Coordinates of C-alpha atoms in Angstrom, one line a residue:
Chain A
M326 CA 40.9 -33.6 15.3
K327 CA 42.4 -32.4 12.1
E328 CA 40.3 -30.4 9.6
K329 CA 39.9 -32.3 6.4
T330 CA 41.3 -30.5 3.3
Y331 CA 39.4 -29.8 0.1
Q332 CA 40.4 -28.4 -3.3
P333 CA 39.4 -24.7 -3.5
G334 CA 35.9 -24.4 -4.9
S335 CA 34.9 -27.9 -3.9
Y336 CA 34.1 -27.4 -0.2
P337 CA 30.8 -29.3 0.5
D338 CA 27.8 -28.1 2.5
L339 CA 28.3 -29.7 5.9
P340 CA 25.5 -30.3 8.5
P341 CA 25.6 -27.9 11.5
P342 CA 27.4 -29.1 14.7
P343 CA 25.2 -31.4 16.8
G344 CA 22.9 -29.9 19.5
T345 CA 22.5 -26.5 17.7
V346 CA 19.3 -27.2 15.7
G347 CA 16.1 -29.1 16.3
I348 CA 14.1 -29.5 19.5
Y349 CA 17.2 -30.4 21.5
G350 CA 19.0 -27.3 20.3
W351 CA 16.0 -25.1 21.0
I352 CA 15.6 -26.4 24.5
R353 CA 19.3 -25.9 25.2
N354 CA 19.4 -22.4 23.7
N355 CA 16.2 -21.1 25.3
L356 CA 15.8 -22.9 28.6
F357 CA 19.2 -24.1 29.7
S358 CA 21.7 -21.8 28.2
S359 CA 23.3 -20.9 31.5
I360 CA 23.2 -21.9 35.2
S361 CA 20.9 -19.1 36.2
N362 CA 18.6 -19.7 33.2
S363 CA 18.4 -23.4 34.1
L364 CA 17.5 -22.5 37.7
L365 CA 14.8 -20.2 36.5
T366 CA 13.4 -22.8 34.2
I367 CA 13.1 -25.4 37.0
I368 CA 11.5 -22.9 39.4
S369 CA 9.1 -21.8 36.8
V370 CA 8.0 -25.3 36.0
I371 CA 7.4 -26.0 39.7
L372 CA 5.4 -22.8 40.1
L373 CA 3.4 -23.4 37.0
Y374 CA 2.5 -26.9 38.2
Y375 CA 1.0 -25.7 41.4
L376 CA -0.8 -22.8 39.7
I377 CA -2.3 -24.8 36.9
D378 CA -3.2 -27.6 39.3
G379 CA -5.2 -25.2 41.4
I380 CA -6.8 -23.3 38.5
I381 CA -7.9 -26.4 36.6
G382 CA -9.3 -27.9 39.7
W383 CA -11.4 -24.8 40.4
F384 CA -12.5 -24.5 36.8
L385 CA -13.2 -28.1 36.0
F386 CA -12.8 -30.9 38.5
D387 CA -14.1 -29.3 41.6
A388 CA -16.7 -27.2 39.8
V389 CA -20.5 -27.6 40.1
Y390 CA -22.5 -27.5 36.9
D391 CA -26.0 -28.2 38.2
A392 CA -27.6 -26.7 41.3
E393 CA -30.5 -24.5 42.3
S394 CA -28.6 -21.8 44.2
K395 CA -25.2 -20.7 45.4
I396 CA -25.7 -22.3 48.8
E397 CA -26.5 -25.7 47.1
C398 CA -23.4 -25.3 45.0
R399 CA -21.1 -24.8 48.0
K400 CA -22.6 -27.9 49.6
I401 CA -21.7 -30.1 46.6
D402 CA -18.1 -29.0 45.9
S403 CA -15.5 -26.3 46.5
G404 CA -14.9 -25.2 42.9
A405 CA -16.6 -22.8 40.6
C406 CA -20.4 -22.7 40.6
W407 CA -21.2 -22.8 36.9
A408 CA -24.8 -23.5 37.7
V409 CA -25.4 -19.7 37.6
I410 CA -24.5 -19.9 33.9
T411 CA -26.1 -23.2 33.0
K412 CA -29.5 -22.2 34.6
R413 CA -29.5 -19.0 32.6
V414 CA -27.6 -19.9 29.5
G415 CA -30.6 -19.1 27.3
Q416 CA -30.7 -15.6 28.6
F417 CA -26.9 -15.2 28.2
V418 CA -27.2 -16.2 24.5
Y419 CA -30.6 -14.7 23.4
G420 CA -31.6 -12.1 26.0
F421 CA -35.3 -12.1 26.4
Y422 CA -36.0 -13.2 22.8
P423 CA -39.1 -15.6 23.1
E424 CA -38.0 -19.2 23.6
A425 CA -40.2 -20.5 20.8
E426 CA -38.6 -18.1 18.2
R427 CA -35.0 -18.7 19.1
W428 CA -34.5 -20.9 16.1
R429 CA -34.6 -17.7 14.0
I430 CA -31.5 -16.5 15.8
D431 CA -29.7 -19.8 15.4
I432 CA -30.4 -19.8 11.6
S433 CA -29.3 -16.2 11.2
F434 CA -26.1 -17.0 13.2
L435 CA -25.2 -20.1 11.3
T436 CA -25.9 -18.6 7.8
M437 CA -23.8 -15.6 8.8
F438 CA -20.7 -17.8 8.4
I439 CA -21.8 -18.7 4.9
A440 CA -22.3 -15.1 4.1
F441 CA -18.9 -14.1 5.4
A442 CA -16.9 -17.0 3.9
P443 CA -16.6 -15.6 0.4
L444 CA -15.6 -12.2 1.8
L445 CA -13.0 -13.5 4.2
Y446 CA -11.6 -16.3 2.0
P447 CA -11.0 -15.2 -1.6
D448 CA -10.0 -18.7 -2.7
I449 CA -13.2 -20.4 -1.6
P450 CA -14.9 -22.5 -4.4
K451 CA -18.1 -21.2 -5.9
R452 CA -17.2 -17.7 -4.6
K453 CA -19.3 -15.8 -7.1
W454 CA -22.5 -17.6 -6.0
L455 CA -21.7 -17.2 -2.4
L456 CA -21.2 -13.5 -2.9
W457 CA -24.8 -13.1 -4.0
F458 CA -25.8 -14.7 -0.7
S459 CA -23.5 -12.3 1.2
L460 CA -25.3 -9.4 -0.6
I461 CA -28.8 -10.5 0.4
Y462 CA -27.8 -11.7 3.8
P463 CA -28.3 -8.4 5.7
F464 CA -32.0 -8.3 4.5
F465 CA -32.4 -11.9 5.2
A466 CA -31.1 -11.7 8.7
Y467 CA -33.0 -8.5 9.4
I468 CA -36.3 -10.0 8.4
L469 CA -35.6 -13.2 10.2
I470 CA -34.5 -11.6 13.5
M471 CA -36.9 -8.7 13.5
G472 CA -39.9 -10.4 12.0
G473 CA -43.0 -8.5 11.0
Y474 CA -42.9 -9.7 7.3
F475 CA -44.1 -12.8 5.6
G476 CA -46.1 -13.9 8.6
I477 CA -43.1 -14.1 10.8
Q478 CA -43.9 -12.9 14.3
R479 CA -42.5 -9.4 15.1
I480 CA -40.1 -9.3 18.0
E481 CA -39.5 -6.0 19.9
Y482 CA -36.0 -4.7 20.1
S483 CA -36.3 -4.4 23.8
L484 CA -36.3 -8.2 24.1
F485 CA -32.9 -8.4 22.4
G486 CA -30.0 -9.2 24.7
G487 CA -27.0 -11.3 25.5
F488 CA -24.4 -12.5 23.1
M489 CA -26.9 -12.2 20.3
L490 CA -27.0 -8.4 20.9
T491 CA -23.2 -8.3 21.0
V492 CA -22.9 -10.1 17.7
I493 CA -25.6 -7.9 16.1
L494 CA -24.0 -4.7 17.3
G495 CA -20.4 -5.8 16.7
V496 CA -20.8 -7.3 13.2
S497 CA -23.1 -4.5 11.9
G498 CA -20.6 -1.9 13.2
I499 CA -17.6 -3.7 11.7
V500 CA -19.2 -4.3 8.4
C501 CA -20.5 -0.7 8.0
S502 CA -17.5 1.1 9.4
L503 CA -14.9 -0.4 7.0
P504 CA -16.4 1.2 3.7
I505 CA -17.1 4.5 5.5
G506 CA -13.6 4.5 6.9
I507 CA -12.1 3.9 3.5
L508 CA -14.2 6.8 2.0
L509 CA -13.2 9.1 4.9
A510 CA -9.5 8.2 4.4
L511 CA -9.7 9.0 0.7
G512 CA -11.8 12.1 1.4
R513 CA -9.1 13.4 3.8
Q514 CA -6.5 13.0 1.0
S515 CA -8.8 14.6 -1.6
K516 CA -7.7 17.6 -3.6
L517 CA -11.3 18.9 -3.4
T518 CA -11.4 21.3 -0.5
V519 CA -15.0 20.7 0.4
I520 CA -14.7 16.9 0.6
R521 CA -11.4 17.2 2.5
T522 CA -12.8 19.6 5.1
I523 CA -15.9 17.6 5.7
S524 CA -13.8 14.4 6.2
I525 CA -11.4 16.1 8.5
C526 CA -14.2 17.6 10.6
F527 CA -16.0 14.3 10.9
I528 CA -12.9 12.3 11.8
E529 CA -11.7 14.8 14.4
F530 CA -15.1 15.2 16.0
M531 CA -15.7 11.5 16.2
R532 CA -12.2 10.8 17.6
G533 CA -12.4 13.7 20.0
V534 CA -15.6 12.6 21.8
P535 CA -15.9 9.6 24.2
L536 CA -17.9 6.8 22.8
I537 CA -20.1 6.7 25.9
T538 CA -21.2 10.3 25.2
L539 CA -22.2 9.3 21.7
L540 CA -24.2 6.5 23.1
F541 CA -26.1 8.9 25.4
V542 CA -26.7 11.1 22.5
A543 CA -28.0 8.1 20.5
S544 CA -30.4 7.1 23.3
S545 CA -31.7 10.5 24.3
M546 CA -31.1 13.2 21.8
L547 CA -30.8 11.8 18.3
N548 CA -34.6 11.9 17.8
Y549 CA -34.5 15.7 18.2
F550 CA -32.2 16.1 15.2
M551 CA -34.2 13.8 13.0
P552 CA -37.1 15.1 10.9
P553 CA -40.4 14.6 12.8
G554 CA -42.1 11.3 12.1
T555 CA -38.9 9.4 11.7
N556 CA -38.4 7.0 14.5
F557 CA -35.3 4.9 14.5
S558 CA -35.2 2.2 17.0
I559 CA -32.6 2.6 19.7
L560 CA -30.7 -0.4 18.3
V561 CA -30.3 1.3 14.9
R562 CA -29.2 4.5 16.5
V563 CA -26.6 2.7 18.6
I564 CA -25.3 0.9 15.5
I565 CA -25.0 4.2 13.7
M566 CA -22.9 5.6 16.5
F567 CA -20.6 2.6 16.8
T568 CA -20.2 2.7 13.0
F569 CA -19.3 6.4 12.9
F570 CA -17.0 6.1 15.9
S571 CA -14.9 3.3 14.5
A572 CA -15.0 4.6 11.0
A573 CA -13.2 7.6 12.2
Y574 CA -10.4 5.5 13.7
I575 CA -10.3 3.2 10.6
A576 CA -10.0 6.2 8.4
E577 CA -6.9 7.3 10.2
V578 CA -5.4 3.8 10.2
I579 CA -5.9 3.6 6.4
R580 CA -4.6 7.1 5.9
G581 CA -1.4 5.8 7.4
G582 CA -1.4 2.9 5.0
I583 CA -2.0 5.2 2.0
Q584 CA 0.9 7.5 3.0
A585 CA 3.2 4.5 3.4
I586 CA 2.9 3.7 -0.4
P587 CA 6.0 5.0 -2.3
K588 CA 5.4 7.9 -4.6
G589 CA 6.7 5.9 -7.5
Q590 CA 3.6 3.7 -7.4
Y591 CA 1.4 6.6 -8.3
E592 CA 3.9 7.9 -10.9
A593 CA 3.9 4.5 -12.6
A594 CA 0.1 4.3 -12.6
D595 CA 0.0 7.9 -14.0
A596 CA 2.5 7.1 -16.7
L597 CA 0.2 4.2 -17.7
G598 CA -2.6 6.6 -18.2
M599 CA -4.8 5.4 -15.3
S600 CA -7.5 7.6 -13.9
Y601 CA -8.0 8.6 -10.2
W602 CA -10.5 5.8 -9.5
Q603 CA -8.5 3.2 -11.4
K604 CA -5.4 4.2 -9.3
T605 CA -7.5 4.1 -6.1
R606 CA -9.0 0.7 -6.8
F607 CA -6.0 -1.2 -8.3
I608 CA -3.0 0.5 -6.8
T609 CA -3.8 2.6 -3.6
L610 CA -6.4 0.6 -1.8
P611 CA -5.0 -3.0 -2.2
Q612 CA -1.6 -1.8 -0.9
A613 CA -2.9 0.6 1.8
L614 CA -5.4 -2.0 3.2
K615 CA -2.7 -4.6 3.3
I616 CA -0.4 -2.4 5.3
S617 CA -3.3 -1.4 7.6
I618 CA -4.6 -4.9 8.4
P619 CA -3.2 -4.9 12.0
G620 CA -4.5 -1.4 12.7
I621 CA -7.9 -2.2 11.2
M622 CA -8.2 -5.4 13.2
N623 CA -7.2 -3.5 16.3
T624 CA -10.1 -1.1 15.8
F625 CA -12.5 -3.9 15.0
I626 CA -11.6 -5.8 18.2
G627 CA -11.9 -2.5 20.2
L628 CA -15.3 -1.9 18.7
Y629 CA -16.5 -5.4 19.4
K630 CA -15.5 -5.1 23.1
D631 CA -16.9 -1.6 23.4
T632 CA -20.4 -3.0 22.6
T633 CA -20.5 -3.8 26.3
L634 CA -20.9 0.0 26.9
V635 CA -24.5 -0.2 25.8
V636 CA -25.3 -1.4 29.3
V637 CA -25.2 2.3 30.4
I638 CA -28.2 3.1 28.1
G639 CA -30.2 0.1 29.4
L640 CA -29.5 -2.5 26.7
L641 CA -29.0 -6.0 28.0
D642 CA -25.7 -7.1 26.6
P643 CA -24.0 -10.1 28.3
L644 CA -22.7 -7.9 31.1
G645 CA -26.3 -6.6 31.6
I646 CA -27.6 -10.2 31.7
G647 CA -24.8 -11.1 34.1
R648 CA -25.7 -8.2 36.4
A649 CA -29.3 -9.3 36.3
A650 CA -28.3 -12.8 37.3
L651 CA -26.2 -11.6 40.1
A652 CA -29.0 -9.4 41.4
D653 CA -31.0 -12.7 42.0
T654 CA -30.7 -13.6 45.7
K655 CA -30.1 -17.2 44.8
W656 CA -26.9 -16.4 42.9
N657 CA -25.7 -13.4 44.9
G658 CA -21.9 -13.2 45.1
L659 CA -21.0 -15.4 42.1
S660 CA -19.5 -12.5 40.1
T661 CA -16.2 -14.3 39.4
E662 CA -18.0 -17.1 37.5
T663 CA -20.4 -14.8 35.7
Y664 CA -17.7 -12.3 34.5
L665 CA -15.3 -15.0 33.7
F666 CA -17.9 -16.6 31.4
V667 CA -18.6 -13.4 29.7
A668 CA -14.8 -12.7 29.4
L669 CA -14.3 -16.2 27.8
F670 CA -16.9 -15.4 25.2
F671 CA -15.2 -12.2 24.2
F672 CA -11.8 -13.7 24.3
V673 CA -12.8 -16.5 21.9
S674 CA -14.4 -14.0 19.4
C675 CA -11.5 -11.6 19.6
F676 CA -8.8 -14.2 19.4
A677 CA -10.5 -15.6 16.3
M678 CA -10.4 -12.2 14.7
S679 CA -6.8 -11.8 15.6
R680 CA -5.8 -15.1 14.1
Y681 CA -7.7 -14.4 11.0
S682 CA -5.8 -11.1 10.5
L683 CA -2.5 -12.9 11.0
W684 CA -3.5 -15.4 8.4
L685 CA -4.5 -12.7 6.0
E686 CA -1.3 -10.8 6.5
N687 CA 0.7 -13.9 5.6
K688 CA -1.4 -14.7 2.7
L689 CA -1.0 -11.2 1.2
N690 CA 2.7 -11.0 1.9
T691 CA 4.1 -11.2 -1.7
D692 CA 7.7 -10.1 -0.9
Q693 CA 9.3 -13.5 -0.4
K694 CA 7.1 -16.4 -1.1
Chain B
M573 CA 25.7 1.6 -34.8
V574 CA 22.1 0.6 -35.5
I575 CA 20.7 2.0 -38.6
N576 CA 17.0 2.7 -38.9
K577 CA 15.6 3.0 -42.4
N578 CA 12.0 4.1 -41.8
K579 CA 13.0 7.4 -40.1
S580 CA 10.6 10.2 -41.0
T581 CA 11.2 13.8 -40.3
K582 CA 7.9 14.6 -38.7
P583 CA 8.6 15.6 -35.1
V584 CA 6.5 13.5 -32.6
I585 CA 7.7 15.6 -29.7
Q586 CA 8.1 19.4 -30.0
I587 CA 9.3 21.4 -27.0
K588 CA 9.4 25.2 -27.5
E589 CA 11.0 27.6 -25.1
M590 CA 9.9 25.6 -22.1
H591 CA 10.6 26.7 -18.5
K592 CA 9.9 25.1 -15.2
W593 CA 10.4 26.1 -11.6
F594 CA 10.4 24.2 -8.3
G595 CA 9.3 26.9 -6.0
N596 CA 11.8 29.7 -6.7
F597 CA 14.3 27.3 -8.2
H598 CA 14.6 27.6 -12.0
V599 CA 15.1 24.0 -12.8
L600 CA 14.5 24.0 -16.6
K601 CA 15.6 27.0 -18.6
N602 CA 14.4 27.8 -22.1
I603 CA 14.4 24.2 -23.4
S604 CA 13.7 23.7 -27.1
L605 CA 13.9 20.2 -28.5
D606 CA 12.4 18.4 -31.5
V607 CA 12.2 14.6 -31.5
N608 CA 11.4 12.8 -34.8
Q609 CA 9.6 9.6 -35.2
G610 CA 12.0 6.7 -34.6
E611 CA 14.7 8.9 -33.2
R612 CA 16.8 7.8 -30.2
I613 CA 18.1 10.5 -28.0
V614 CA 20.3 10.0 -25.0
I615 CA 20.3 12.8 -22.4
C616 CA 23.3 13.0 -20.0
G617 CA 24.6 15.5 -17.5
P618 CA 25.6 15.9 -13.9
S619 CA 23.0 15.1 -11.2
G620 CA 20.7 18.0 -10.5
S621 CA 21.0 19.2 -14.1
G622 CA 17.2 18.8 -14.8
K623 CA 17.5 15.8 -17.2
S624 CA 15.0 13.7 -15.3
T625 CA 12.7 16.6 -14.9
L626 CA 12.8 17.3 -18.6
I627 CA 11.6 13.8 -19.6
R628 CA 9.0 13.8 -16.8
C629 CA 7.5 16.9 -18.3
I630 CA 6.9 15.0 -21.5
N631 CA 4.2 12.9 -19.9
R632 CA 3.3 15.6 -17.4
L633 CA 4.5 13.8 -14.3
E634 CA 5.9 17.3 -13.8
V635 CA 4.0 20.4 -14.9
H636 CA 5.9 23.0 -16.9
Q637 CA 5.0 26.6 -16.3
Q638 CA 6.0 28.4 -19.5
G639 CA 6.4 27.4 -23.2
D640 CA 4.8 24.6 -25.1
I641 CA 5.2 20.8 -25.2
I642 CA 3.4 19.1 -28.1
V643 CA 3.4 15.3 -28.2
N644 CA 1.8 13.5 -31.1
N645 CA 0.2 16.7 -32.2
V646 CA -1.5 17.2 -28.9
E647 CA -0.5 20.1 -26.7
L648 CA 0.1 19.3 -23.0
T649 CA -2.3 21.4 -21.0
G650 CA -4.3 20.9 -17.8
D651 CA -7.0 19.2 -19.9
L652 CA -7.4 15.6 -18.5
K653 CA -8.6 14.2 -21.8
N654 CA -5.5 15.3 -23.6
L655 CA -3.4 14.1 -20.8
E656 CA -4.8 10.5 -20.8
A657 CA -4.4 10.3 -24.6
I658 CA -0.8 11.3 -24.3
R659 CA 0.0 9.1 -21.4
S660 CA -1.3 6.0 -23.1
D661 CA 1.0 6.8 -26.1
V662 CA 4.1 7.5 -24.0
G663 CA 5.6 4.7 -22.0
M664 CA 7.9 5.4 -19.1
V665 CA 10.6 3.3 -17.3
F666 CA 11.8 4.5 -13.9
Q667 CA 15.0 4.2 -12.1
S668 CA 13.3 2.3 -9.2
F669 CA 11.2 0.1 -11.5
N670 CA 8.0 1.0 -9.7
L671 CA 6.3 -2.3 -10.3
F672 CA 3.1 -3.0 -8.4
P673 CA 4.3 -5.3 -5.6
H674 CA 0.8 -6.7 -4.9
L675 CA 0.3 -7.9 -8.5
T676 CA 2.0 -10.7 -10.4
V677 CA 4.3 -9.9 -13.3
L678 CA 1.5 -10.8 -15.7
E679 CA -1.1 -8.7 -13.8
N680 CA 1.4 -5.8 -13.8
C681 CA 1.5 -6.0 -17.6
T682 CA -2.2 -6.5 -18.2
L683 CA -3.7 -4.0 -15.7
A684 CA -3.5 -0.9 -17.8
P685 CA -4.3 -2.5 -21.2
I686 CA -7.4 -4.0 -19.7
W687 CA -8.7 -0.9 -17.8
V688 CA -7.2 2.0 -19.7
K689 CA -7.3 0.6 -23.3
K690 CA -10.3 -1.6 -22.6
L691 CA -8.6 -4.6 -24.2
P692 CA -10.3 -8.0 -23.6
K693 CA -8.5 -9.9 -20.8
K694 CA -7.4 -12.7 -23.1
D695 CA -5.9 -10.4 -25.7
A696 CA -4.1 -8.4 -23.0
E697 CA -2.6 -11.6 -21.6
E698 CA -1.5 -12.8 -25.0
L699 CA 0.1 -9.4 -25.7
A700 CA 1.8 -9.4 -22.3
M701 CA 3.2 -12.9 -22.7
E702 CA 4.5 -12.0 -26.2
L703 CA 6.3 -8.9 -24.7
L704 CA 7.5 -10.9 -21.7
T705 CA 9.0 -13.3 -24.1
R706 CA 10.6 -10.4 -25.9
V707 CA 12.3 -9.3 -22.7
K708 CA 13.2 -12.9 -22.1
I709 CA 11.3 -13.6 -18.9
P710 CA 8.1 -15.4 -19.9
E711 CA 8.7 -18.1 -17.2
Q712 CA 8.4 -15.5 -14.4
A713 CA 4.9 -14.3 -15.4
L714 CA 3.1 -15.7 -12.4
K715 CA 5.7 -14.6 -9.8
Y716 CA 5.5 -11.4 -7.8
P717 CA 8.0 -8.6 -8.4
G718 CA 9.5 -9.1 -5.0
Q719 CA 10.7 -12.5 -6.0
L720 CA 12.7 -11.2 -9.0
S721 CA 16.2 -9.8 -9.3
G722 CA 16.6 -6.1 -10.0
G723 CA 17.5 -6.7 -13.7
Q724 CA 14.5 -8.9 -14.1
Q725 CA 12.2 -6.3 -12.5
Q726 CA 13.4 -3.6 -14.8
R727 CA 12.8 -5.8 -17.8
V728 CA 9.3 -6.5 -16.5
A729 CA 8.8 -2.7 -16.2
I730 CA 9.9 -2.3 -19.8
A731 CA 7.4 -5.0 -20.9
R732 CA 4.7 -3.4 -18.8
S733 CA 5.2 -0.1 -20.6
L734 CA 5.3 -1.8 -24.0
C735 CA 2.0 -3.5 -23.3
M736 CA 0.3 -0.1 -23.8
Q737 CA 1.7 -0.2 -27.3
P738 CA 3.2 3.3 -26.9
K739 CA 4.7 5.3 -29.7
I740 CA 7.4 6.9 -27.5
M741 CA 9.4 5.4 -24.7
L742 CA 11.0 7.5 -21.9
F743 CA 13.7 5.9 -19.8
D744 CA 14.7 7.7 -16.6
E745 CA 18.1 6.3 -15.5
P746 CA 16.9 2.7 -16.1
T747 CA 20.2 1.1 -15.0
S748 CA 21.2 3.4 -12.1
A749 CA 19.6 1.2 -9.4
L750 CA 21.1 -2.1 -10.7
D751 CA 24.0 -4.2 -9.7
P752 CA 26.8 -4.1 -12.3
E753 CA 26.1 -7.7 -13.6
M754 CA 22.5 -6.8 -14.3
I755 CA 23.0 -3.6 -16.2
K756 CA 23.9 -5.5 -19.4
E757 CA 20.6 -7.5 -19.5
V758 CA 18.6 -4.3 -19.3
L759 CA 20.7 -2.5 -21.9
D760 CA 20.5 -5.4 -24.3
T761 CA 16.7 -5.2 -23.9
M762 CA 16.8 -1.5 -24.7
I763 CA 19.1 -2.1 -27.7
E764 CA 16.6 -4.6 -29.1
L765 CA 13.8 -2.2 -28.6
A766 CA 15.8 0.5 -30.4
E767 CA 16.2 -1.9 -33.3
T768 CA 12.4 -2.1 -33.7
G769 CA 12.3 1.6 -34.6
M770 CA 10.8 2.9 -31.3
T771 CA 11.2 6.6 -30.5
M772 CA 13.3 6.7 -27.3
L773 CA 14.4 9.3 -24.9
V774 CA 16.9 7.9 -22.5
V775 CA 18.4 9.6 -19.5
T776 CA 21.5 7.6 -18.6
H777 CA 25.2 7.6 -17.7
E778 CA 25.8 4.5 -19.9
M779 CA 28.0 6.1 -22.6
G780 CA 28.5 2.8 -24.3
F781 CA 24.8 2.6 -24.9
A782 CA 24.8 6.2 -26.2
K783 CA 27.6 5.4 -28.7
K784 CA 25.9 2.2 -29.9
V785 CA 22.3 3.3 -30.2
A786 CA 21.8 7.0 -30.0
D787 CA 21.0 9.2 -33.0
S788 CA 21.7 12.2 -31.0
V789 CA 23.2 12.9 -27.5
I790 CA 22.2 15.9 -25.4
F791 CA 24.3 17.3 -22.6
M792 CA 22.4 19.2 -19.9
D793 CA 23.8 21.3 -17.1
E794 CA 22.0 23.6 -14.6
G795 CA 18.7 23.3 -16.4
E796 CA 20.0 24.1 -19.9
I797 CA 20.7 22.1 -23.0
I798 CA 24.4 22.9 -23.4
E799 CA 25.2 20.8 -26.4
Q800 CA 23.4 18.4 -28.8
N801 CA 25.2 16.4 -31.4
D802 CA 25.4 13.0 -33.0
P803 CA 27.4 10.5 -30.8
K804 CA 30.5 10.5 -32.9
N805 CA 31.1 14.2 -32.8
F806 CA 29.7 14.4 -29.2
F807 CA 32.3 12.1 -27.8
N808 CA 35.3 12.7 -30.1
N809 CA 34.9 16.4 -30.5
P810 CA 32.8 18.1 -27.8
K811 CA 32.6 21.9 -28.3
N812 CA 31.6 23.2 -24.9
D813 CA 34.1 23.2 -22.0
R814 CA 31.5 21.9 -19.5
T815 CA 30.8 18.9 -21.8
K816 CA 34.5 18.2 -22.0
L817 CA 34.8 18.3 -18.2
F818 CA 31.8 16.0 -17.8
L819 CA 33.0 13.5 -20.4
S820 CA 36.5 13.4 -18.8
Q821 CA 34.9 12.7 -15.4
I822 CA 32.7 9.8 -16.5
L823 CA 34.8 8.3 -19.2
N824 CA 38.1 8.1 -17.3
H825 CA 37.4 5.4 -14.7

């Protein structure tokens, strides 16, 4: 076919050749670009079919949701025995929190989303009012969950457990460690020797010690260091340790972000007559935090999953509850189901955090919008 | 040549026998310079001659070790109060623009007036829009710097400095990072600024700008002021051999 001729300067924008764009183009480029690639695609599809067929069958269609024991489960069907979960779902969620008082946990959990919404989504309507709620939420949740005030029945820490414990530890740790991490990162860059030295010592010590050691210290030794008469509950001590541990990591992540900011940014701010705190608030932190989002989220997810370590000091997180369930002779040997369930819970939480951080990164990307 | 009628003779910048070292390297040697209100000075010279360092000393982005710098009757010392007073009177435009990428053009312009000068937000925004109009990009006010061309970014940077209503403007090679077709729009903005009677110190290689706008041209080499003269004599009748060599290198291409 002969190429059509155009006057110079009047060549039009032509559509791309057929089969190079769109779904058809994608499939051809990615799945069937050569003979070997096509073979691989076909074999993979067949393998996936058998795998998924078996897995879905075990998970859903052949699974048993209601039974009194493992033996009964096996009599009914060949798939997963989810009865071990459904019979104890209350324990998995609330630990040994008294059944009649569990509404308090439900309310605290649901209102938590309202408290977080204005912090996580800056464009939300009525943000200023919601922020006031975010501010009082910690006290509100503390009173509601712990009780002991306003005639609400006091519940002992030792009854806390399950996913509720994970969320309390994880969320408190995450919320407290970010500001401390920011201060440590700034402290480490400070021109004041005392502040810099303290920050460096704290960060290096916390990073240099295994978390599990810190948890043992929290459970057994911390009371020796406290003035006599103070008696922090084990839960508070554990939260402090989680907070310090991840604050040290976050400080280093943010320091990386601060150092990635070009020198010209500070010079421009200096030339405009801005003070140190103005520079920090308006120039350094917004840019450093944006750069550090993936690293900060990494640390948060790590912290959240590390809350399972509290099982070694006798707190009943979901893994502890699971072990208790498996110790029951009726459910002996159902570890696959139990641990998969716990894993699913963690996966859902962590995946949500990961998606949020991706969303935030895109939102803050001002380079080419 | 632009003629400025309200030129007074009171120096707004006085530099007396000023020296600066980077480590052992003697980068500025015995610099003495007076700049009068409304005067426009172009500083040129080969790279590494200390011209950028000199103007960066004037708002203390670089610290001099010997001699005096007096800006607006305030001596530059380690005193933070003096420093903040001087910095809000002295605007600076950088080679690499240094706009804040996480803020819109308008926010770039209003940040310092609101927080440093404590201007009400509404007044700051009005002032910013007025100055953005003056640099001919009011329609870009809500965009982010990353969405603008280099020339537009540099004009925003000029507007941002002017929002602090400075008495003196420093330009550190404002067109060196720009594509050729964008140099003109920035130079035009600077020429218009000169016509308002602003005191300007400009480090640049744009000799056309110097001929058109400058009251005085300074040639620096190896940390010294080699020659200072009005543009006519400077370009037609340079006295020093190094000045002649430099001019022949940058004018014959």
